[in-house]
Amino acid sequence: EWIIGVRAEIDAHVIDPDNTKDWENLSIKRLYRGISFDISINNLNNKNTGVKYLIINGNRINGNFIPLKLVKGEKEVKVDAYM
């Protein structure tokens, strides 16, 4: 848990990177509850923290939480996080 700020909660996956100011992009793959998450964190503004929005399988949501009900039944989920 908490690998590069990516962690699981009971009903959501949270993307909350910290100390990434010098990284423009980073990627991580995680398996959680049988779902493969392919996560890219995009830090084009050189911020230390704070995800503004996510693109989850092409759909934008504000914040840094991926509600599991949103991806229920999926085997693979593509996530782009923007800081």
Short mmCIF file of C-alpha atoms in Angstrom, two decimals:
data_model
loop_
_atom_site.label_atom_id
_atom_site.label_comp_id
_atom_site.label_asym_id
_atom_site.label_seq_id
_atom_site.Cartn_x
_atom_site.Cartn_y
_atom_site.Cartn_z
CA GLU A 1 0.00 0.00 0.00
CA TRP A 2 0.88 3.62 -0.46
CA ILE A 3 3.22 2.89 -3.35
CA ILE A 4 3.91 6.32 -4.83
CA GLY A 5 0.76 7.52 -3.05
CA VAL A 6 -1.53 4.89 -4.60
CA ARG A 7 -3.61 3.05 -2.01
CA ALA A 8 -6.78 1.05 -1.64
CA GLU A 9 -9.65 1.85 0.68
CA ILE A 10 -12.77 -0.20 1.37
CA ASP A 11 -14.81 1.11 -1.55
CA ALA A 12 -12.32 3.15 -3.56
CA HIS A 13 -8.82 3.34 -4.97
CA VAL A 14 -7.02 6.57 -4.04
CA ILE A 15 -4.28 8.31 -6.00
CA ASP A 16 -2.49 10.75 -3.71
CA PRO A 17 1.17 11.15 -4.78
CA ASP A 18 3.58 13.17 -2.67
CA ASN A 19 7.03 14.61 -3.40
CA THR A 20 6.68 14.24 -7.15
CA LYS A 21 7.63 17.82 -8.06
CA ASP A 22 10.60 16.72 -10.17
CA TRP A 23 8.68 13.99 -12.00
CA GLU A 24 6.63 14.91 -15.06
CA ASN A 25 5.11 11.45 -15.44
CA LEU A 26 5.16 8.15 -13.65
CA SER A 27 3.26 4.92 -14.12
CA ILE A 28 2.28 2.05 -11.91
CA LYS A 29 0.26 -1.13 -12.37
CA ARG A 30 -1.72 -2.56 -9.47
CA LEU A 31 -4.03 -5.51 -9.06
CA TYR A 32 -6.85 -4.80 -6.63
CA ARG A 33 -9.95 -6.94 -6.09
CA GLY A 34 -9.31 -8.75 -9.35
CA ILE A 35 -9.05 -5.55 -11.38
CA SER A 36 -5.78 -4.55 -13.07
CA PHE A 37 -5.26 -0.79 -12.72
CA ASP A 38 -2.86 0.83 -15.20
CA ILE A 39 -2.23 4.23 -13.60
CA SER A 40 -0.33 7.17 -15.13
CA ILE A 41 0.32 10.24 -12.98
CA ASN A 42 0.87 13.39 -15.03
CA ASN A 43 2.53 16.28 -13.23
CA LEU A 44 2.90 18.90 -15.94
CA ASN A 45 2.76 21.79 -13.45
CA ASN A 46 5.58 20.45 -11.20
CA LYS A 47 3.42 20.16 -8.08
CA ASN A 48 4.34 18.23 -4.93
CA THR A 49 0.82 17.01 -4.14
CA GLY A 50 -2.78 17.23 -5.22
CA VAL A 51 -4.52 15.36 -8.01
CA LYS A 52 -7.10 17.67 -9.66
CA TYR A 53 -8.89 15.08 -11.77
CA LEU A 54 -8.79 11.55 -13.17
CA ILE A 55 -9.60 10.13 -16.57
CA ILE A 56 -10.90 6.60 -15.94
CA ASN A 57 -11.37 4.53 -19.10
CA GLY A 58 -11.98 7.77 -20.98
CA ASN A 59 -14.36 9.34 -18.43
CA ARG A 60 -13.32 12.38 -16.40
CA ILE A 61 -14.06 12.70 -12.69
CA ASN A 62 -12.83 15.41 -10.32
CA GLY A 63 -10.64 14.49 -7.38
CA ASN A 64 -8.39 11.54 -6.68
CA PHE A 65 -10.83 8.74 -5.74
CA ILE A 66 -11.79 5.87 -8.04
CA PRO A 67 -15.06 4.51 -6.65
CA LEU A 68 -15.04 0.74 -7.08
CA LYS A 69 -18.70 0.84 -8.16
CA LEU A 70 -17.52 2.87 -11.18
CA VAL A 71 -15.28 0.02 -12.41
CA LYS A 72 -17.33 -2.95 -11.20
CA GLY A 73 -17.15 -5.83 -13.67
CA GLU A 74 -14.03 -4.49 -15.40
CA LYS A 75 -10.89 -6.62 -15.71
CA GLU A 76 -8.59 -3.74 -16.71
CA VAL A 77 -8.89 -0.06 -15.90
CA LYS A 78 -6.82 2.72 -17.49
CA VAL A 79 -6.36 5.73 -15.21
CA ASP A 80 -4.71 9.04 -16.07
CA ALA A 81 -4.28 11.30 -13.05
CA TYR A 82 -3.57 15.02 -13.55
CA MET A 83 -2.00 17.17 -10.87
#
